[in-house]
């Protein structure tokens, strides 16, 4: 168990003498650092003296227990300060904004990152997947930016597990499962082995109490024999190492209960067949002495070849270094594990990343960058390990797979971007002007094309020109310059501002053309400002010219505005009917109040077909528009302009085609559009228009179809065929 022998533990009522506690730890800190830690202690005791944690102890009591554990891991004063404030932010009304007025930005950044890690436990709960994935990404990024965030959270969870009996049994199992699946695996990835072992033993005791007690009992029953064996072996090995003139430290310890149980499970043997429940560790000054000590052991006792591992020559992925061998000792041929390493290796192995903090290096040195890359990769390995756990809901596990790429700025800051992002996406993420002026890029000090796909751990440097000059090719998705919508929007905005005058002229032409087509005049584009949330008429025209306002949007808005302007004009049905002329373009045979050959037109909003119930709507100057009776616009007009509605019906309808708009939803797959258009062609139906877009969040394709249909029977038939096609989910009239 990781403890600080010199630290004064707090009393249960939280009334620890702060000065006495500080005197027990101040030998590692300057006077300024001690003052910072004292400020945090006073702040917590002053602002939340009555607040208690789920462990039925005060926030300050929990704070100092976490701080004591971090002191054993040699963390700095800022980390100790953050650990003291952290429980208060968890269990009181005090917020991070309150604390930010009193403490440095570095302390607040540590607190923010640690609070983000509070969402880690929710990965095992059946909560909203997308929200948890987003939380996980933010948490992972904060972990990458500062490793101390992780160690503070691991210390808090370890202290919590030490007192887990204070919470109800359901919560005990939840917290123990999280400790085993998430926090212990994270500690292992980072090489903080003492924390890993303690979390595993504490969680094992809760999750499998019968098996825990069985192993613990068997370990205790052999205690006397083991202690005598340890003493005899230690004495003999000490003599041999001294004869070899090696400066060393020798210790023996029993394996942790969960590690013994895991070995029994892995080898499918009983406790009696686990002979290396005791391990001896030799610490020496240098690597040469490591191999000298190894030769002493191997020349004195036989060893088990398959149990020999040289992690000095080939370190583990988390940086662990040591020589492991198993000696066969005595007439009973008892197996004894011997670990040999240097003092420096031992510190690194026990404390992991806590043994060499990046913040101590005072700058973005090359060594700092390489270690940060290694740290990032360890976190991503842990992320994949968590995602593959059966305890994690499948939708979340899929979402936290590697769909992000983490890269570094020249100053070693970490940037998170979507997978397949390019140097241009990176440049626009940094700042719009950096993107606009981008002329080239380097990845890890080597020139790369702007279409290069960023890889995890790349250090990206953007080369810029004096003047901004984006290329329109960047907006072409086929060229592969940009992968993020954010960057594309910034490029599009730049061209829109640069070409404002030309867009204004083009928009004026389009606007006047549409007015003429609709037989309208005297319409000021300013009336559309509110509809499109723009400032003035010129902005409306420029938006039309650059395509931000599409033609159908413009036409619909103009018609809507015209109807509003004429809403109060008196209507004389006889006048309208007398002025109406036969419309050769409209469907023949529509009867309006029993009269045929009137000026009618089919409404674009609902496009009725022969056989459907219809109704007429009187317009000014454009005759009567025919709608389906269930059209949303007609339902609204019944309330606002009932005097404009007239009865209509299908008379002797001649054979002709009608345009029908359909909306189709389908699972996204290759060749989907090809299969659907072939199906429509097989029915001898013309496709008047087609467009589609991808709903990436739901992995769907939305397709808008305009078809030429002869009647309702043909429409029903093609809808049935389309709905029966592979991967099609739904189809409806627009």
XYZ file of C-alpha atoms in Angstrom:
734
model
C 0.000 0.000 0.000
C 1.344 3.437 -0.921
C 1.672 5.595 2.168
C 3.736 8.539 3.460
C 5.343 7.592 6.696
C 6.024 11.146 7.859
C 2.652 12.651 6.940
C 0.128 13.409 9.679
C -3.204 11.868 8.749
C -6.321 13.990 9.404
C -8.757 13.235 12.190
C -12.265 12.046 11.387
C -13.802 15.419 12.232
C -11.536 17.184 9.782
C -9.962 19.402 12.436
C -6.369 18.531 11.606
C -3.784 21.039 12.742
C -2.782 22.504 9.361
C 0.580 23.802 10.545
C 1.538 20.433 12.029
C 0.641 18.718 8.765
C 2.575 21.257 6.705
C 5.661 20.818 8.900
C 5.579 17.103 8.141
C 5.731 17.685 4.364
C 7.456 21.047 3.836
C 10.942 19.565 3.443
C 10.117 18.902 -0.215
C 8.841 22.414 -1.008
C 9.964 26.029 -0.953
C 8.411 28.586 1.375
C 6.305 29.948 -1.505
C 5.015 26.477 -2.343
C 4.171 25.742 1.282
C 2.239 29.028 1.397
C 0.229 27.932 -1.661
C -0.649 24.584 -0.039
C -1.540 26.360 3.228
C -3.852 28.716 1.290
C -5.716 25.730 -0.151
C -6.103 24.118 3.281
C -7.488 27.297 4.822
C -9.816 27.842 1.860
C -11.361 24.377 2.195
C -11.750 24.541 5.987
C -13.266 28.024 5.752
C -15.701 27.471 2.878
C -17.046 23.963 3.482
C -16.530 22.923 7.110
C -19.908 21.105 7.216
C -19.716 19.304 3.868
C -19.288 15.560 4.003
C -18.391 13.053 1.309
C -20.176 9.734 0.615
C -17.505 8.206 2.894
C -19.090 10.049 5.837
C -16.051 12.232 6.410
C -15.360 15.888 5.765
C -14.067 17.205 2.437
C -10.880 18.333 4.163
C -10.242 14.874 5.616
C -10.524 13.328 2.158
C -8.382 16.148 0.711
C -5.430 15.447 2.987
C -5.616 11.695 2.449
C -5.363 12.257 -1.316
C -2.557 14.777 -0.813
C -0.624 12.295 1.358
C -0.791 9.663 -1.368
C 0.379 12.169 -3.977
C 3.278 13.155 -1.743
C 4.467 9.543 -1.854
C 4.432 9.815 -5.651
C 6.595 12.966 -5.461
C 4.096 15.331 -7.101
C 4.688 19.079 -7.118
C 3.051 21.801 -5.020
C 0.491 22.720 -7.703
C -0.727 19.120 -7.799
C -0.926 18.916 -4.006
C -2.875 22.196 -3.979
C -5.316 20.940 -6.628
C -5.818 17.653 -4.753
C -6.780 19.560 -1.594
C -9.357 21.673 -3.469
C -10.731 18.824 -5.603
C -13.107 17.097 -3.073
C -14.582 20.488 -2.172
C -15.595 21.031 -5.828
C -17.104 17.541 -5.904
C -19.194 17.680 -2.738
C -20.018 21.352 -2.030
C -21.604 24.356 -3.732
C -18.185 25.900 -4.442
C -17.485 26.041 -8.198
C -14.350 26.218 -10.308
C -15.216 29.858 -11.093
C -15.105 30.641 -7.355
C -11.696 29.016 -7.009
C -10.271 30.726 -10.103
C -10.376 34.077 -8.297
C -8.100 32.757 -5.549
C -5.644 30.369 -7.231
C -3.347 30.321 -10.257
C -4.398 29.322 -13.752
C -2.204 26.197 -13.552
C -3.996 24.959 -10.433
C -7.384 25.683 -12.019
C -6.358 23.858 -15.205
C -5.484 20.785 -13.137
C -8.845 21.003 -11.358
C -10.741 21.363 -14.627
C -9.036 18.315 -16.114
C -9.609 16.211 -12.987
C -13.280 17.193 -12.871
C -13.619 16.131 -16.517
C -12.306 12.726 -15.489
C -15.270 12.371 -13.112
C -17.243 11.344 -16.193
C -15.030 8.282 -16.689
C -17.173 6.101 -14.444
C -20.261 6.907 -16.524
C -18.774 4.838 -19.358
C -20.087 1.741 -17.580
C -23.584 3.109 -17.108
C -26.370 2.980 -19.702
C -26.401 6.708 -20.367
C -26.739 8.753 -23.543
C -23.954 7.399 -25.710
C -23.126 10.524 -27.737
C -22.834 12.724 -24.647
C -20.534 10.190 -22.983
C -18.358 9.890 -26.081
C -17.949 13.677 -26.181
C -17.111 13.700 -22.461
C -14.584 10.922 -22.998
C -12.849 12.865 -25.768
C -12.595 16.024 -23.670
C -11.336 13.963 -20.750
C -8.734 12.184 -22.864
C -7.468 15.496 -24.236
C -7.096 16.954 -20.727
C -5.189 13.813 -19.720
C -2.830 14.182 -22.668
C -2.199 17.847 -21.934
C -1.092 17.251 -18.329
C -0.272 13.824 -16.899
C -0.734 15.112 -13.342
C -4.499 15.204 -13.941
C -4.500 11.411 -14.236
C -2.434 10.823 -11.101
C -4.666 13.109 -8.998
C -7.722 11.151 -10.138
C -6.040 7.797 -9.486
C -5.101 8.946 -5.972
C -8.673 10.065 -5.279
C -10.075 6.711 -6.444
C -7.523 4.789 -4.342
C -8.434 6.699 -1.184
C -12.117 6.197 -1.959
C -11.596 2.442 -2.349
C -9.783 2.261 1.011
C -12.996 3.427 2.710
C -15.546 1.887 0.342
C -17.312 0.005 3.162
C -18.890 3.339 4.151
C -21.195 3.361 1.094
C -24.114 1.047 0.330
C -23.492 -2.375 -1.193
C -24.791 -1.474 -4.672
C -22.471 1.512 -4.912
C -19.608 -0.627 -3.583
C -19.925 -3.026 -6.509
C -20.235 -0.184 -9.043
C -17.142 1.599 -7.751
C -15.154 -1.645 -7.422
C -15.948 -2.629 -11.012
C -14.831 0.789 -12.221
C -11.628 0.507 -10.191
C -10.852 -2.900 -11.718
C -11.863 -2.189 -15.334
C -10.819 1.427 -15.760
C -8.563 2.883 -13.064
C -6.345 -0.149 -12.400
C -5.812 -0.678 -16.141
C -4.953 3.013 -16.509
C -2.450 2.830 -13.633
C -0.915 -0.244 -15.270
C -0.604 1.507 -18.641
C 1.176 4.397 -16.943
C 3.415 2.108 -14.906
C 2.187 3.315 -11.483
C 2.269 -0.242 -10.189
C 1.790 0.356 -6.466
C -1.495 2.124 -7.183
C -2.493 -0.611 -9.655
C -1.856 -3.411 -7.138
C -3.737 -1.677 -4.343
C -6.753 -0.879 -6.528
C -6.900 -4.482 -7.736
C -6.754 -5.946 -4.217
C -9.389 -3.536 -2.872
C -11.717 -4.147 -5.828
C -11.164 -7.941 -5.691
C -12.252 -7.980 -2.037
C -15.594 -6.365 -2.984
C -16.312 -8.137 -6.276
C -15.324 -11.669 -5.253
C -15.232 -11.749 -1.425
C -15.269 -15.560 -1.112
C -12.304 -16.061 -3.444
C -10.503 -13.110 -1.862
C -10.854 -14.612 1.611
C -9.776 -18.033 0.342
C -6.503 -16.716 -1.115
C -5.874 -14.371 1.836
C -6.412 -17.212 4.313
C -4.007 -19.518 2.483
C -1.404 -16.763 2.348
C -1.747 -16.177 6.119
C -1.610 -19.914 6.970
C 1.828 -20.137 5.377
C 3.046 -16.911 6.921
C 5.395 -18.485 9.512
C 7.033 -20.918 7.092
C 7.328 -18.221 4.465
C 8.878 -15.714 6.857
C 11.476 -18.276 7.967
C 12.219 -19.162 4.340
C 12.530 -15.478 3.419
C 14.976 -14.884 6.257
C 17.170 -17.869 5.316
C 17.198 -17.088 1.601
C 17.848 -13.395 2.190
C 20.807 -14.183 4.461
C 22.401 -16.529 1.945
C 21.854 -14.168 -1.010
C 23.244 -11.202 0.962
C 26.471 -13.102 1.630
C 26.867 -14.028 -2.032
C 26.278 -10.471 -3.296
C 28.797 -9.041 -0.824
C 31.371 -11.561 -2.007
C 30.757 -10.240 -5.544
C 31.576 -6.683 -4.307
C 28.196 -5.264 -5.345
C 26.554 -2.289 -3.622
C 22.941 -3.414 -3.262
C 19.657 -3.235 -1.406
C 17.790 -6.521 -0.917
C 14.147 -6.900 0.062
C 11.475 -9.602 -0.013
C 7.724 -9.208 -0.268
C 4.647 -11.352 -0.699
C 2.811 -11.017 -3.990
C -0.463 -9.116 -3.911
C -3.570 -11.229 -3.361
C -5.170 -10.433 -6.718
C -1.921 -11.144 -8.595
C -1.739 -14.574 -6.894
C -5.376 -15.272 -7.803
C -4.790 -14.137 -11.409
C -1.809 -16.476 -11.718
C -3.886 -19.371 -10.371
C -6.545 -18.608 -12.992
C -4.046 -18.141 -15.809
C -2.155 -21.381 -15.097
C -5.302 -23.258 -14.002
C -3.628 -24.486 -10.803
C -4.400 -24.395 -7.088
C -2.685 -22.258 -4.482
C -0.347 -25.110 -3.480
C 1.145 -25.042 -6.966
C 1.999 -21.332 -6.860
C 5.561 -21.402 -5.537
C 6.618 -17.823 -6.217
C 4.143 -16.130 -3.884
C 7.201 -14.418 -2.446
C 9.465 -12.268 -4.587
C 12.919 -10.883 -3.792
C 14.178 -7.631 -5.248
C 17.811 -6.629 -5.703
C 18.470 -2.910 -6.276
C 21.930 -1.916 -7.546
C 23.657 1.213 -8.813
C 24.104 0.441 -12.499
C 23.187 -1.956 -15.301
C 26.531 -3.794 -15.116
C 25.815 -4.729 -11.500
C 22.345 -5.981 -12.598
C 23.901 -8.654 -14.785
C 26.590 -9.431 -12.174
C 23.842 -10.084 -9.604
C 22.013 -12.228 -12.170
C 25.121 -14.382 -12.671
C 25.390 -14.819 -8.889
C 21.820 -16.117 -8.707
C 22.080 -18.405 -11.742
C 25.461 -19.857 -10.690
C 24.133 -20.675 -7.201
C 20.672 -22.075 -7.927
C 19.069 -23.683 -10.964
C 16.596 -21.436 -12.746
C 13.414 -21.966 -14.774
C 14.140 -20.976 -18.394
C 10.551 -20.161 -19.358
C 10.233 -17.790 -16.404
C 13.293 -15.694 -17.361
C 12.570 -12.204 -18.766
C 15.053 -9.425 -19.486
C 12.986 -6.229 -19.450
C 16.162 -4.143 -19.299
C 17.202 -5.116 -22.791
C 13.559 -5.045 -23.956
C 11.424 -2.756 -21.736
C 7.648 -3.200 -21.504
C 5.365 -0.823 -23.387
C 4.758 1.256 -20.235
C 8.514 1.729 -19.700
C 8.954 -0.988 -17.062
C 12.564 -2.226 -16.759
C 13.859 -5.125 -14.663
C 15.344 -8.618 -14.903
C 13.003 -11.388 -13.734
C 14.191 -14.909 -13.019
C 12.894 -17.839 -10.960
C 15.441 -19.766 -8.874
C 14.810 -23.320 -7.645
C 15.910 -23.296 -3.992
C 16.519 -26.075 -1.441
C 15.747 -29.734 -1.271
C 12.029 -28.973 -1.593
C 12.866 -27.281 -4.903
C 10.886 -24.227 -3.987
C 10.509 -21.641 -6.773
C 11.588 -18.123 -5.817
C 11.158 -15.088 -8.051
C 14.120 -12.703 -8.072
C 13.843 -9.234 -9.618
C 17.014 -7.263 -10.370
C 17.071 -3.585 -11.342
C 18.812 -0.276 -10.679
C 17.538 2.226 -8.111
C 16.495 4.549 -10.957
C 14.594 1.762 -12.701
C 12.862 0.923 -9.458
C 11.675 4.506 -9.005
C 10.425 4.604 -12.583
C 8.711 1.218 -12.236
C 6.918 2.020 -8.983
C 5.903 5.568 -9.890
C 5.632 5.242 -13.675
C 5.081 8.589 -15.358
C 5.113 10.193 -11.922
C 8.865 9.554 -11.741
C 9.879 12.113 -14.415
C 7.373 14.912 -14.820
C 7.443 16.820 -18.090
C 6.748 20.125 -16.368
C 10.160 19.948 -14.655
C 11.983 20.212 -17.970
C 11.257 23.897 -18.370
C 10.419 24.007 -22.042
C 9.573 22.101 -25.164
C 12.805 20.149 -25.519
C 13.113 17.251 -27.918
C 13.173 14.836 -24.971
C 9.979 16.377 -23.657
C 8.290 15.907 -27.021
C 9.335 12.267 -27.356
C 8.177 11.424 -23.838
C 4.894 13.194 -24.478
C 4.407 11.106 -27.621
C 5.054 7.960 -25.584
C 2.600 9.185 -22.946
C -0.046 9.858 -25.587
C 0.352 6.382 -27.076
C 0.019 4.769 -23.645
C -3.252 6.622 -23.121
C -4.572 5.539 -26.508
C -3.620 1.923 -25.758
C -5.580 2.221 -22.525
C -8.504 3.768 -24.420
C -8.627 0.755 -26.747
C -8.400 -1.573 -23.741
C -11.353 0.172 -22.101
C -13.347 0.148 -25.345
C -12.912 -3.628 -25.695
C -14.145 -4.336 -22.153
C -17.435 -6.197 -21.938
C -18.448 -3.833 -19.151
C -18.642 -0.871 -21.529
C -21.895 -0.376 -23.505
C -21.374 -1.287 -27.155
C -22.445 2.059 -28.606
C -19.996 3.927 -26.388
C -17.202 1.433 -27.028
C -17.655 1.955 -30.761
C -17.741 5.725 -30.347
C -14.504 5.953 -28.368
C -12.565 4.070 -31.001
C -9.898 6.021 -32.814
C -12.023 8.528 -34.731
C -9.822 11.376 -33.500
C -6.206 12.215 -34.217
C -4.017 13.956 -31.610
C -1.191 16.080 -32.977
C 1.230 18.631 -31.539
C 1.957 22.268 -32.284
C 5.588 23.431 -32.516
C 5.195 24.419 -28.838
C 4.139 20.847 -27.881
C 0.508 21.776 -27.259
C -1.931 18.968 -28.070
C -4.627 19.515 -30.723
C -7.538 17.091 -31.189
C -8.958 16.845 -34.729
C -11.281 14.418 -36.522
C -9.677 11.407 -38.164
C -8.344 12.037 -41.716
C -7.731 15.733 -40.996
C -5.026 17.456 -43.036
C -2.428 20.169 -42.297
C -4.955 22.691 -43.682
C -7.561 21.551 -41.137
C -4.884 21.977 -38.470
C -4.032 25.477 -39.737
C -7.662 26.632 -39.686
C -8.112 25.122 -36.215
C -5.234 27.271 -34.943
C -6.612 30.489 -36.497
C -8.477 31.558 -39.621
C -5.596 33.773 -40.768
C -3.100 30.922 -40.385
C -5.303 28.840 -42.676
C -5.820 31.633 -45.211
C -2.045 32.261 -45.427
C -1.026 28.587 -45.440
C 1.404 27.781 -48.238
C 2.943 24.528 -47.008
C 3.371 22.283 -43.986
C 5.910 20.151 -42.152
C 5.169 16.994 -40.206
C 7.958 16.036 -37.803
C 10.312 18.475 -39.587
C 9.657 16.945 -43.036
C 7.732 18.677 -45.816
C 4.363 17.085 -46.535
C 1.604 17.948 -49.050
C -1.445 19.843 -47.824
C -3.514 16.715 -48.519
C -1.399 14.652 -46.075
C -3.534 12.718 -43.531
C -2.371 13.603 -40.023
C -1.169 10.740 -37.819
C -1.288 10.438 -34.052
C 1.722 12.138 -32.498
C 2.708 14.250 -35.535
C 4.294 17.606 -34.765
C 2.858 20.020 -37.351
C 4.451 23.286 -38.460
C 2.542 25.533 -40.914
C 4.426 27.622 -43.478
C 2.629 30.886 -44.306
C 2.797 33.685 -46.856
C 2.477 37.415 -46.133
C -0.937 37.755 -47.768
C -3.956 35.431 -47.504
C -4.748 33.585 -50.705
C -6.875 30.445 -50.291
C -7.538 28.301 -53.353
C -10.998 27.283 -54.544
C -9.570 23.788 -54.970
C -9.590 23.543 -51.174
C -13.399 23.457 -51.285
C -13.487 20.533 -53.714
C -14.002 17.365 -51.626
C -12.494 15.256 -54.409
C -9.163 17.053 -54.013
C -8.836 16.016 -50.340
C -7.504 19.292 -48.939
C -10.034 19.672 -46.113
C -11.807 17.088 -43.969
C -13.572 19.325 -41.424
C -16.714 21.386 -42.000
C -15.257 24.106 -39.779
C -12.309 24.688 -42.109
C -14.462 24.556 -45.260
C -16.823 27.148 -43.776
C -13.893 29.496 -43.136
C -12.632 29.155 -46.720
C -16.140 29.688 -48.100
C -16.551 32.783 -45.905
C -13.254 34.218 -47.191
C -14.303 33.902 -50.833
C -17.726 35.322 -50.061
C -16.199 38.453 -48.538
C -13.610 38.828 -51.299
C -16.173 38.474 -54.109
C -18.863 40.570 -52.451
C -19.223 43.072 -55.309
C -19.472 40.359 -57.960
C -21.927 38.362 -55.821
C -23.998 41.521 -55.376
C -24.274 42.056 -59.144
C -25.057 38.388 -59.796
C -27.673 38.419 -57.052
C -29.374 41.498 -58.494
C -29.662 39.754 -61.878
C -31.105 36.589 -60.348
C -33.517 38.552 -58.139
C -34.948 40.570 -61.050
C -35.222 37.456 -63.201
C -37.285 35.690 -60.531
C -39.545 38.722 -60.054
C -40.265 38.746 -63.791
C -40.914 34.997 -63.869
C -43.405 35.313 -61.007
C -45.066 38.344 -62.637
C -44.098 40.520 -59.681
C -42.734 44.039 -59.583
C -41.753 46.698 -57.107
C -40.398 44.216 -54.528
C -37.501 45.522 -52.413
C -35.024 42.790 -51.324
C -34.918 44.465 -47.896
C -38.256 42.823 -47.035
C -36.427 39.458 -46.912
C -33.837 40.536 -44.304
C -35.813 39.246 -41.358
C -36.504 35.943 -43.099
C -32.795 35.260 -43.761
C -31.347 37.089 -40.713
C -29.305 39.559 -42.752
C -28.743 43.291 -42.227
C -29.733 44.970 -45.519
C -30.914 44.408 -49.075
C -27.383 44.320 -50.493
C -26.508 41.430 -48.175
C -29.635 39.613 -49.433
C -28.549 40.088 -53.056
C -24.938 39.053 -52.305
C -26.194 35.917 -50.548
C -28.302 35.079 -53.603
C -25.301 35.667 -55.878
C -22.932 33.382 -53.934
C -25.541 30.650 -53.486
C -26.197 30.994 -49.742
C -29.830 31.723 -50.648
C -30.951 29.187 -53.244
C -33.541 29.880 -55.957
C -36.319 27.759 -54.366
C -35.800 29.588 -51.062
C -35.997 32.959 -52.824
C -39.139 32.017 -54.783
C -40.929 30.670 -51.736
C -40.062 33.724 -49.671
C -41.265 36.116 -52.384
C -44.592 34.285 -52.709
C -45.033 34.220 -48.961
C -44.300 37.931 -48.735
C -46.758 38.691 -51.534
C -49.515 36.777 -49.771
C -48.856 38.696 -46.563
C -48.971 42.041 -48.376
C -52.275 41.179 -50.111
C -53.912 39.494 -47.121
C -56.166 42.479 -46.448
C -57.208 43.147 -50.075
C -60.957 42.491 -50.714
C -61.663 39.525 -52.972
C -64.474 39.155 -55.464
C -64.746 35.575 -56.582
C -66.757 36.495 -59.673
C -64.069 38.989 -60.726
C -61.346 36.403 -60.283
C -63.338 33.817 -62.235
C -64.154 36.217 -65.046
C -60.503 37.176 -65.455
C -59.359 33.583 -65.419
C -58.220 32.043 -68.669
C -57.629 28.525 -69.697
C -54.200 27.324 -68.534
C -52.819 24.930 -71.122
C -49.928 23.966 -68.837
C -52.142 22.934 -65.926
C -53.853 19.548 -65.663
C -57.040 19.432 -67.729
C -60.363 18.556 -66.135
C -60.078 20.355 -62.778
C -63.460 21.806 -61.768
C -63.546 24.890 -59.528
C -67.026 25.253 -57.997
C -68.300 23.293 -61.007
C -66.606 25.514 -63.613
C -64.019 24.058 -66.015
C -61.248 25.730 -68.076
C -60.245 28.259 -65.413
C -56.724 29.553 -64.875
C -55.416 26.995 -62.382
C -52.016 25.737 -61.387
C -50.912 22.834 -59.230
C -49.273 23.938 -55.968
C -45.569 23.121 -55.688
C -45.828 22.543 -51.949
C -47.985 19.397 -52.135
C -48.364 18.558 -55.875
C -51.733 16.736 -55.791
C -52.475 13.785 -58.061
C -55.769 12.762 -59.701
C -57.811 10.865 -57.174
C -56.651 12.890 -54.153
C -58.992 15.312 -52.403
C -58.152 18.845 -53.518
C -59.097 22.447 -52.727
C -58.519 25.743 -54.555
C -56.835 28.878 -53.210
C -57.494 32.241 -54.916
C -54.378 34.311 -55.677
C -54.146 37.809 -57.114
C -53.174 37.858 -60.776
C -52.210 34.179 -60.956
C -55.581 32.477 -60.869
C -56.350 29.599 -58.534
C -53.741 27.311 -56.983
C -54.816 23.692 -56.457
C -53.658 22.017 -53.204
C -54.288 18.704 -51.518
C -56.858 19.161 -48.758
C -54.367 17.897 -46.161
C -51.665 20.331 -47.320
C -50.111 22.160 -44.363
C -50.433 25.500 -46.139
C -54.159 24.945 -46.656
C -54.687 23.950 -43.050
C -53.117 27.261 -42.072
C -55.093 29.212 -44.700
C -58.369 27.825 -43.343
C -57.604 29.741 -40.183
C -56.130 32.912 -41.695
C -57.917 33.411 -45.083
C -61.030 31.220 -45.270
C -62.534 33.604 -47.840
C -59.872 32.635 -50.392
C -60.702 28.922 -50.378
C -62.946 27.453 -53.065
C -64.170 23.931 -53.693
C -62.351 21.996 -56.400
C -62.506 18.472 -57.783
C -61.083 16.318 -60.536
C -63.269 16.213 -63.612
C -62.540 14.318 -66.816
C -58.786 13.987 -66.273
C -56.834 13.227 -69.429
C -53.816 10.960 -69.421
C -50.725 12.984 -68.508
C -47.782 12.951 -66.096
C -47.516 14.768 -62.779
C -44.413 15.624 -60.762
C -44.308 14.026 -57.314
C -41.622 14.692 -54.681
C -40.573 11.818 -52.431
C -38.191 11.672 -49.466
C -36.431 8.359 -48.927
C -34.300 7.269 -45.927
C -31.842 4.365 -46.228
C -28.793 2.921 -44.536
C -25.683 4.321 -46.149
C -23.893 1.866 -48.426
C -21.993 1.702 -51.686
C -24.062 1.557 -54.916
C -27.285 2.565 -53.140
C -28.191 5.282 -55.669
C -27.340 3.008 -58.589
C -29.698 0.295 -57.351
C -32.557 2.725 -56.689
C -32.339 4.522 -60.042
C -32.232 1.164 -61.855
C -35.372 0.071 -59.986
C -37.187 3.273 -61.004
C -36.070 2.871 -64.607
C -37.418 -0.684 -64.654
C -40.851 0.784 -63.847
C -40.583 3.122 -66.903
C -40.739 6.171 -64.644
C -38.783 9.316 -65.457
C -36.616 10.873 -62.744
C -37.219 14.612 -62.874
C -34.740 15.447 -60.124
C -32.542 13.722 -57.506
C -30.294 14.873 -54.705
C -28.955 13.167 -51.597
C -26.933 13.863 -48.500
C -25.398 11.763 -45.736
C -26.507 11.804 -42.102
C -23.148 10.635 -40.714
C -24.324 10.639 -37.113
C -26.961 7.972 -37.842
C -25.124 6.382 -40.828
C -28.090 7.198 -43.105
C -28.522 8.574 -46.614
C -31.436 10.975 -47.220
C -32.576 11.064 -50.870
C -34.965 13.615 -52.380
C -36.630 12.278 -55.563
C -38.813 14.081 -58.102
C -40.639 11.564 -60.302
C -43.104 11.899 -63.211
C -46.147 9.868 -62.150
C -49.322 9.208 -64.181
C -51.703 8.444 -61.320
C -52.055 7.328 -57.717
C -51.864 3.660 -58.651
C -48.445 4.091 -60.236
C -47.286 6.173 -57.260
C -48.391 3.480 -54.817
C -46.644 0.817 -56.882
C -43.277 2.604 -57.071
C -43.411 3.481 -53.370
C -43.878 -0.192 -52.555
C -40.981 -1.203 -54.800
C -38.656 1.390 -53.286
C -39.618 0.487 -49.739
C -38.790 -3.147 -50.473
C -35.308 -2.313 -51.782
C -32.249 -3.333 -49.764
C -31.381 -1.005 -46.837
C -34.365 1.344 -47.467
C -35.988 2.299 -44.148
C -38.792 4.727 -44.992
C -40.346 6.677 -47.870
C -42.870 9.522 -47.802
C -44.383 12.291 -49.919
C -42.668 15.608 -49.398
